[in-house]
């Protein structure tokens, strides 16, 4: 987890984004099988749908998260490439 945050230290994210990323980093793989959805983000942060969508945009653009699928089926997971811890 420390290596992840060191790698992305220059990226400005808000508290909701940090909360979701931390949950993904420490979660049991079964907790977020297939990644996190917009709906799960809303559930974890009490954000609106529009806010959750915006919150997921920066981590995807900066490769903190990778997106699979699209629309309502979009899922987001940690980009583990090059991260060992």
Short mmCIF file of N, CA, C and O in Angstrom, two decimals:
data_model
loop_
_atom_site.label_atom_id
_atom_site.label_comp_id
_atom_site.label_asym_id
_atom_site.label_seq_id
_atom_site.Cartn_x
_atom_site.Cartn_y
_atom_site.Cartn_z
N UNK A 1 0.82 -1.19 0.00
CA UNK A 1 0.00 0.00 0.00
C UNK A 1 0.87 1.25 0.00
O UNK A 1 0.57 2.20 -0.70
N UNK A 2 1.95 1.23 0.76
CA UNK A 2 2.84 2.40 0.82
C UNK A 2 3.43 2.70 -0.55
O UNK A 2 3.54 3.87 -0.94
N UNK A 3 3.80 1.64 -1.28
CA UNK A 3 4.38 1.85 -2.61
C UNK A 3 3.36 2.50 -3.55
O UNK A 3 3.71 3.35 -4.36
N UNK A 4 2.11 2.12 -3.42
CA UNK A 4 1.05 2.72 -4.24
C UNK A 4 0.97 4.21 -3.97
O UNK A 4 0.96 5.02 -4.91
N UNK A 5 0.90 4.60 -2.69
CA UNK A 5 0.76 6.02 -2.36
C UNK A 5 2.02 6.81 -2.72
O UNK A 5 1.93 7.98 -3.10
N UNK A 6 3.19 6.19 -2.62
CA UNK A 6 4.42 6.87 -3.04
C UNK A 6 4.40 7.12 -4.54
O UNK A 6 4.79 8.18 -5.01
N UNK A 7 3.95 6.13 -5.28
CA UNK A 7 3.89 6.24 -6.74
C UNK A 7 2.98 7.38 -7.18
O UNK A 7 3.26 8.05 -8.17
N UNK A 8 1.89 7.60 -6.47
CA UNK A 8 0.90 8.59 -6.87
C UNK A 8 0.84 9.80 -5.94
O UNK A 8 -0.17 10.50 -5.88
N UNK A 9 1.93 10.07 -5.25
CA UNK A 9 1.96 11.16 -4.27
C UNK A 9 1.66 12.54 -4.86
O UNK A 9 1.11 13.40 -4.19
N UNK A 10 1.99 12.75 -6.12
CA UNK A 10 1.81 14.05 -6.75
C UNK A 10 0.37 14.30 -7.22
O UNK A 10 0.04 15.41 -7.62
N UNK A 11 -0.46 13.29 -7.18
CA UNK A 11 -1.82 13.42 -7.69
C UNK A 11 -2.74 13.91 -6.58
O UNK A 11 -2.80 13.33 -5.50
N UNK A 12 -3.45 14.99 -6.86
CA UNK A 12 -4.38 15.56 -5.89
C UNK A 12 -5.72 14.83 -5.98
O UNK A 12 -6.35 14.81 -7.03
N UNK A 13 -6.10 14.23 -4.87
CA UNK A 13 -7.40 13.56 -4.80
C UNK A 13 -8.11 14.02 -3.53
O UNK A 13 -7.47 14.47 -2.58
N UNK A 14 -9.43 13.89 -3.54
CA UNK A 14 -10.20 14.31 -2.38
C UNK A 14 -10.36 13.17 -1.37
O UNK A 14 -9.92 12.04 -1.61
N UNK A 15 -10.98 13.48 -0.24
CA UNK A 15 -11.12 12.48 0.83
C UNK A 15 -11.96 11.28 0.40
O UNK A 15 -11.68 10.15 0.80
N UNK A 16 -12.99 11.50 -0.42
CA UNK A 16 -13.81 10.38 -0.89
C UNK A 16 -12.98 9.44 -1.77
O UNK A 16 -13.04 8.21 -1.62
N UNK A 17 -12.21 10.03 -2.66
CA UNK A 17 -11.37 9.22 -3.54
C UNK A 17 -10.35 8.43 -2.73
O UNK A 17 -10.13 7.24 -2.97
N UNK A 18 -9.73 9.08 -1.76
CA UNK A 18 -8.74 8.42 -0.91
C UNK A 18 -9.39 7.27 -0.13
O UNK A 18 -8.82 6.18 0.00
N UNK A 19 -10.59 7.48 0.38
CA UNK A 19 -11.31 6.45 1.13
C UNK A 19 -11.55 5.21 0.27
O UNK A 19 -11.29 4.08 0.68
N UNK A 20 -12.03 5.43 -0.95
CA UNK A 20 -12.32 4.32 -1.85
C UNK A 20 -11.04 3.59 -2.23
O UNK A 20 -10.98 2.36 -2.22
N UNK A 21 -10.00 4.34 -2.57
CA UNK A 21 -8.72 3.71 -2.94
C UNK A 21 -8.15 2.91 -1.78
O UNK A 21 -7.67 1.78 -1.97
N UNK A 22 -8.21 3.45 -0.57
CA UNK A 22 -7.71 2.70 0.60
C UNK A 22 -8.49 1.41 0.81
O UNK A 22 -7.92 0.37 1.12
N UNK A 23 -9.81 1.48 0.64
CA UNK A 23 -10.63 0.27 0.79
C UNK A 23 -10.21 -0.79 -0.22
O UNK A 23 -10.11 -1.96 0.10
N UNK A 24 -9.99 -0.35 -1.46
CA UNK A 24 -9.57 -1.30 -2.49
C UNK A 24 -8.19 -1.87 -2.22
O UNK A 24 -7.93 -3.04 -2.49
N UNK A 25 -7.32 -1.06 -1.68
CA UNK A 25 -5.94 -1.51 -1.41
C UNK A 25 -5.87 -2.55 -0.30
O UNK A 25 -5.03 -3.44 -0.34
N UNK A 26 -6.72 -2.44 0.70
CA UNK A 26 -6.63 -3.34 1.85
C UNK A 26 -7.70 -4.44 1.84
O UNK A 26 -7.67 -5.32 2.68
N UNK A 27 -8.60 -4.39 0.88
CA UNK A 27 -9.72 -5.33 0.87
C UNK A 27 -9.29 -6.74 0.50
O UNK A 27 -8.35 -6.94 -0.27
N UNK A 28 -10.01 -7.68 1.04
CA UNK A 28 -9.91 -9.06 0.61
C UNK A 28 -10.38 -9.09 -0.85
O UNK A 28 -11.37 -8.45 -1.18
N UNK A 29 -9.70 -9.81 -1.71
CA UNK A 29 -10.10 -9.85 -3.12
C UNK A 29 -11.57 -10.22 -3.34
O UNK A 29 -12.18 -9.77 -4.30
N UNK A 30 -12.13 -11.02 -2.45
CA UNK A 30 -13.54 -11.40 -2.59
C UNK A 30 -14.49 -10.25 -2.28
O UNK A 30 -15.65 -10.27 -2.70
N UNK A 31 -14.04 -9.25 -1.52
CA UNK A 31 -14.90 -8.13 -1.16
C UNK A 31 -15.28 -7.30 -2.37
O UNK A 31 -16.37 -6.73 -2.43
N UNK A 32 -14.38 -7.18 -3.32
CA UNK A 32 -14.63 -6.35 -4.50
C UNK A 32 -14.34 -7.15 -5.77
O UNK A 32 -13.69 -6.67 -6.68
N UNK A 33 -14.87 -8.36 -5.81
CA UNK A 33 -14.67 -9.20 -6.98
C UNK A 33 -15.21 -8.47 -8.21
O UNK A 33 -16.35 -8.01 -8.22
N UNK A 34 -14.37 -8.32 -9.20
CA UNK A 34 -14.78 -7.59 -10.40
C UNK A 34 -14.56 -6.10 -10.29
O UNK A 34 -14.81 -5.36 -11.22
N UNK A 35 -14.10 -5.63 -9.15
CA UNK A 35 -13.82 -4.20 -8.97
C UNK A 35 -14.97 -3.46 -8.32
O UNK A 35 -15.98 -4.03 -7.95
N UNK A 36 -14.77 -2.17 -8.18
CA UNK A 36 -15.79 -1.32 -7.56
C UNK A 36 -16.64 -0.68 -8.65
O UNK A 36 -16.14 -0.34 -9.72
N UNK A 37 -17.89 -0.53 -8.38
CA UNK A 37 -18.80 0.12 -9.32
C UNK A 37 -19.15 1.51 -8.80
O UNK A 37 -18.84 1.86 -7.66
N UNK A 38 -19.77 2.28 -9.65
CA UNK A 38 -20.24 3.60 -9.25
C UNK A 38 -21.19 3.46 -8.05
O UNK A 38 -21.12 4.23 -7.09
N UNK A 39 -22.04 2.45 -8.10
CA UNK A 39 -23.01 2.21 -7.03
C UNK A 39 -22.31 1.90 -5.70
O UNK A 39 -22.71 2.38 -4.64
N UNK A 40 -21.23 1.10 -5.74
CA UNK A 40 -20.48 0.80 -4.52
C UNK A 40 -19.79 2.04 -3.99
O UNK A 40 -19.70 2.24 -2.78
N UNK A 41 -19.30 2.88 -4.90
CA UNK A 41 -18.67 4.15 -4.49
C UNK A 41 -19.69 5.00 -3.75
O UNK A 41 -19.39 5.55 -2.68
N UNK A 42 -20.89 5.10 -4.29
CA UNK A 42 -21.96 5.88 -3.65
C UNK A 42 -22.25 5.32 -2.26
O UNK A 42 -22.37 6.07 -1.30
N UNK A 43 -22.33 4.01 -2.15
CA UNK A 43 -22.62 3.36 -0.88
C UNK A 43 -21.54 3.65 0.17
O UNK A 43 -21.83 3.87 1.34
N UNK A 44 -20.28 3.64 -0.26
CA UNK A 44 -19.17 3.85 0.67
C UNK A 44 -18.99 5.30 1.08
O UNK A 44 -18.50 5.58 2.18
N UNK A 45 -19.38 6.24 0.22
CA UNK A 45 -19.08 7.65 0.47
C UNK A 45 -20.30 8.54 0.67
O UNK A 45 -20.15 9.72 0.99
N UNK A 46 -21.48 8.02 0.44
CA UNK A 46 -22.72 8.80 0.49
C UNK A 46 -22.71 9.95 -0.52
O UNK A 46 -23.36 10.97 -0.32
N UNK A 47 -21.99 9.79 -1.60
CA UNK A 47 -21.94 10.79 -2.66
C UNK A 47 -23.12 10.59 -3.60
O UNK A 47 -23.73 9.52 -3.64
N UNK A 48 -23.41 11.63 -4.38
CA UNK A 48 -24.42 11.49 -5.42
C UNK A 48 -23.83 10.69 -6.57
O UNK A 48 -22.61 10.50 -6.66
N UNK A 49 -24.66 10.26 -7.48
CA UNK A 49 -24.19 9.51 -8.64
C UNK A 49 -23.22 10.36 -9.48
O UNK A 49 -22.18 9.87 -9.92
N UNK A 50 -23.56 11.61 -9.69
CA UNK A 50 -22.70 12.50 -10.48
C UNK A 50 -21.35 12.70 -9.80
O UNK A 50 -20.30 12.70 -10.45
N UNK A 51 -21.36 12.86 -8.48
CA UNK A 51 -20.11 13.05 -7.73
C UNK A 51 -19.26 11.78 -7.78
O UNK A 51 -18.05 11.85 -7.98
N UNK A 52 -19.89 10.64 -7.64
CA UNK A 52 -19.15 9.37 -7.71
C UNK A 52 -18.50 9.21 -9.08
O UNK A 52 -17.34 8.79 -9.18
N UNK A 53 -19.22 9.55 -10.13
CA UNK A 53 -18.67 9.47 -11.48
C UNK A 53 -17.46 10.39 -11.61
O UNK A 53 -16.42 9.98 -12.14
N UNK A 54 -17.56 11.61 -11.12
CA UNK A 54 -16.42 12.54 -11.16
C UNK A 54 -15.27 12.03 -10.30
O UNK A 54 -14.11 12.13 -10.69
N UNK A 55 -15.59 11.48 -9.14
CA UNK A 55 -14.55 10.96 -8.24
C UNK A 55 -13.75 9.82 -8.88
O UNK A 55 -12.57 9.65 -8.59
N UNK A 56 -14.37 9.04 -9.72
CA UNK A 56 -13.68 7.92 -10.35
C UNK A 56 -12.88 8.35 -11.58
O UNK A 56 -11.97 7.65 -12.01
N UNK A 57 -13.18 9.52 -12.12
CA UNK A 57 -12.53 9.98 -13.34
C UNK A 57 -11.03 10.22 -13.16
O UNK A 57 -10.23 9.72 -13.96
N UNK A 58 -10.61 10.98 -12.16
CA UNK A 58 -9.18 11.29 -11.96
C UNK A 58 -8.35 10.04 -11.72
O UNK A 58 -7.31 9.86 -12.36
N UNK A 59 -8.76 9.14 -10.83
CA UNK A 59 -7.96 7.92 -10.65
C UNK A 59 -7.82 7.08 -11.92
O UNK A 59 -6.79 6.47 -12.14
N UNK A 60 -8.84 7.09 -12.77
CA UNK A 60 -8.75 6.34 -14.03
C UNK A 60 -7.79 7.06 -14.98
O UNK A 60 -6.92 6.44 -15.58
N UNK A 61 -7.92 8.38 -15.09
CA UNK A 61 -7.06 9.15 -15.98
C UNK A 61 -5.59 9.07 -15.59
O UNK A 61 -4.71 9.13 -16.44
N UNK A 62 -5.31 8.92 -14.31
CA UNK A 62 -3.93 8.88 -13.82
C UNK A 62 -3.43 7.45 -13.61
O UNK A 62 -2.34 7.25 -13.09
N UNK A 63 -4.24 6.47 -14.00
CA UNK A 63 -3.90 5.04 -13.92
C UNK A 63 -3.80 4.51 -12.49
O UNK A 63 -3.23 3.45 -12.27
N UNK A 64 -4.36 5.23 -11.53
CA UNK A 64 -4.46 4.68 -10.18
C UNK A 64 -5.46 3.53 -10.21
O UNK A 64 -5.31 2.54 -9.48
N UNK A 65 -6.48 3.69 -11.02
CA UNK A 65 -7.49 2.67 -11.23
C UNK A 65 -7.55 2.32 -12.71
O UNK A 65 -7.26 3.17 -13.55
N UNK A 66 -7.93 1.11 -12.99
CA UNK A 66 -8.20 0.71 -14.37
C UNK A 66 -9.68 0.39 -14.48
O UNK A 66 -10.28 -0.15 -13.56
N UNK A 67 -10.24 0.78 -15.61
CA UNK A 67 -11.67 0.57 -15.84
C UNK A 67 -11.88 -0.62 -16.75
O UNK A 67 -11.15 -0.80 -17.72
N UNK A 68 -12.86 -1.41 -16.41
CA UNK A 68 -13.29 -2.48 -17.31
C UNK A 68 -14.78 -2.28 -17.55
O UNK A 68 -15.50 -1.85 -16.67
N UNK A 69 -15.21 -2.56 -18.73
CA UNK A 69 -16.60 -2.36 -19.08
C UNK A 69 -16.92 -0.89 -19.24
O UNK A 69 -16.06 -0.03 -19.15
N UNK A 70 -18.16 -0.62 -19.47
CA UNK A 70 -18.60 0.76 -19.64
C UNK A 70 -20.05 0.92 -19.23
O UNK A 70 -20.75 -0.06 -18.97
N UNK A 71 -20.47 2.16 -19.15
CA UNK A 71 -21.85 2.45 -18.76
C UNK A 71 -22.15 1.92 -17.37
O UNK A 71 -21.32 2.02 -16.46
N UNK A 72 -23.30 1.33 -17.21
CA UNK A 72 -23.69 0.80 -15.90
C UNK A 72 -22.89 -0.42 -15.49
O UNK A 72 -22.88 -0.81 -14.33
N UNK A 73 -22.22 -1.04 -16.42
CA UNK A 73 -21.42 -2.22 -16.12
C UNK A 73 -19.95 -1.88 -15.86
O UNK A 73 -19.13 -2.78 -15.69
N UNK A 74 -19.61 -0.61 -15.83
CA UNK A 74 -18.22 -0.21 -15.59
C UNK A 74 -17.79 -0.62 -14.19
O UNK A 74 -18.53 -0.47 -13.22
N UNK A 75 -16.58 -1.16 -14.11
CA UNK A 75 -15.98 -1.55 -12.84
C UNK A 75 -14.57 -0.99 -12.80
O UNK A 75 -13.92 -0.84 -13.84
N UNK A 76 -14.09 -0.72 -11.60
CA UNK A 76 -12.79 -0.09 -11.43
C UNK A 76 -11.98 -0.87 -10.41
O UNK A 76 -12.49 -1.26 -9.37
N UNK A 77 -10.71 -1.08 -10.74
CA UNK A 77 -9.82 -1.80 -9.84
C UNK A 77 -8.46 -1.13 -9.79
O UNK A 77 -8.11 -0.33 -10.66
N UNK A 78 -7.68 -1.47 -8.79
CA UNK A 78 -6.33 -0.93 -8.64
C UNK A 78 -5.46 -1.37 -9.80
O UNK A 78 -5.51 -2.54 -10.20
N UNK A 79 -4.65 -0.47 -10.32
CA UNK A 79 -3.69 -0.80 -11.37
C UNK A 79 -2.43 -1.30 -10.67
O UNK A 79 -1.58 -0.53 -10.24
N UNK A 80 -2.31 -2.62 -10.51
CA UNK A 80 -1.21 -3.22 -9.74
C UNK A 80 0.08 -3.33 -10.53
O UNK A 80 1.10 -3.75 -9.98
N UNK A 81 0.10 -2.94 -11.80
CA UNK A 81 1.30 -3.04 -12.62
C UNK A 81 2.44 -2.23 -11.99
O UNK A 81 2.30 -1.03 -11.74
N UNK A 82 3.53 -2.90 -11.70
CA UNK A 82 4.70 -2.23 -11.14
C UNK A 82 4.65 -1.99 -9.64
O UNK A 82 5.56 -1.41 -9.07
N UNK A 83 3.59 -2.44 -8.99
CA UNK A 83 3.47 -2.26 -7.54
C UNK A 83 3.63 -3.61 -6.88
O UNK A 83 2.92 -4.57 -7.21
N UNK A 84 4.56 -3.70 -5.93
CA UNK A 84 4.84 -4.99 -5.31
C UNK A 84 4.27 -5.16 -3.93
O UNK A 84 4.15 -6.25 -3.42
N UNK A 85 3.90 -4.06 -3.26
CA UNK A 85 3.39 -4.22 -1.90
C UNK A 85 1.96 -3.79 -1.76
O UNK A 85 1.40 -3.21 -2.62
#
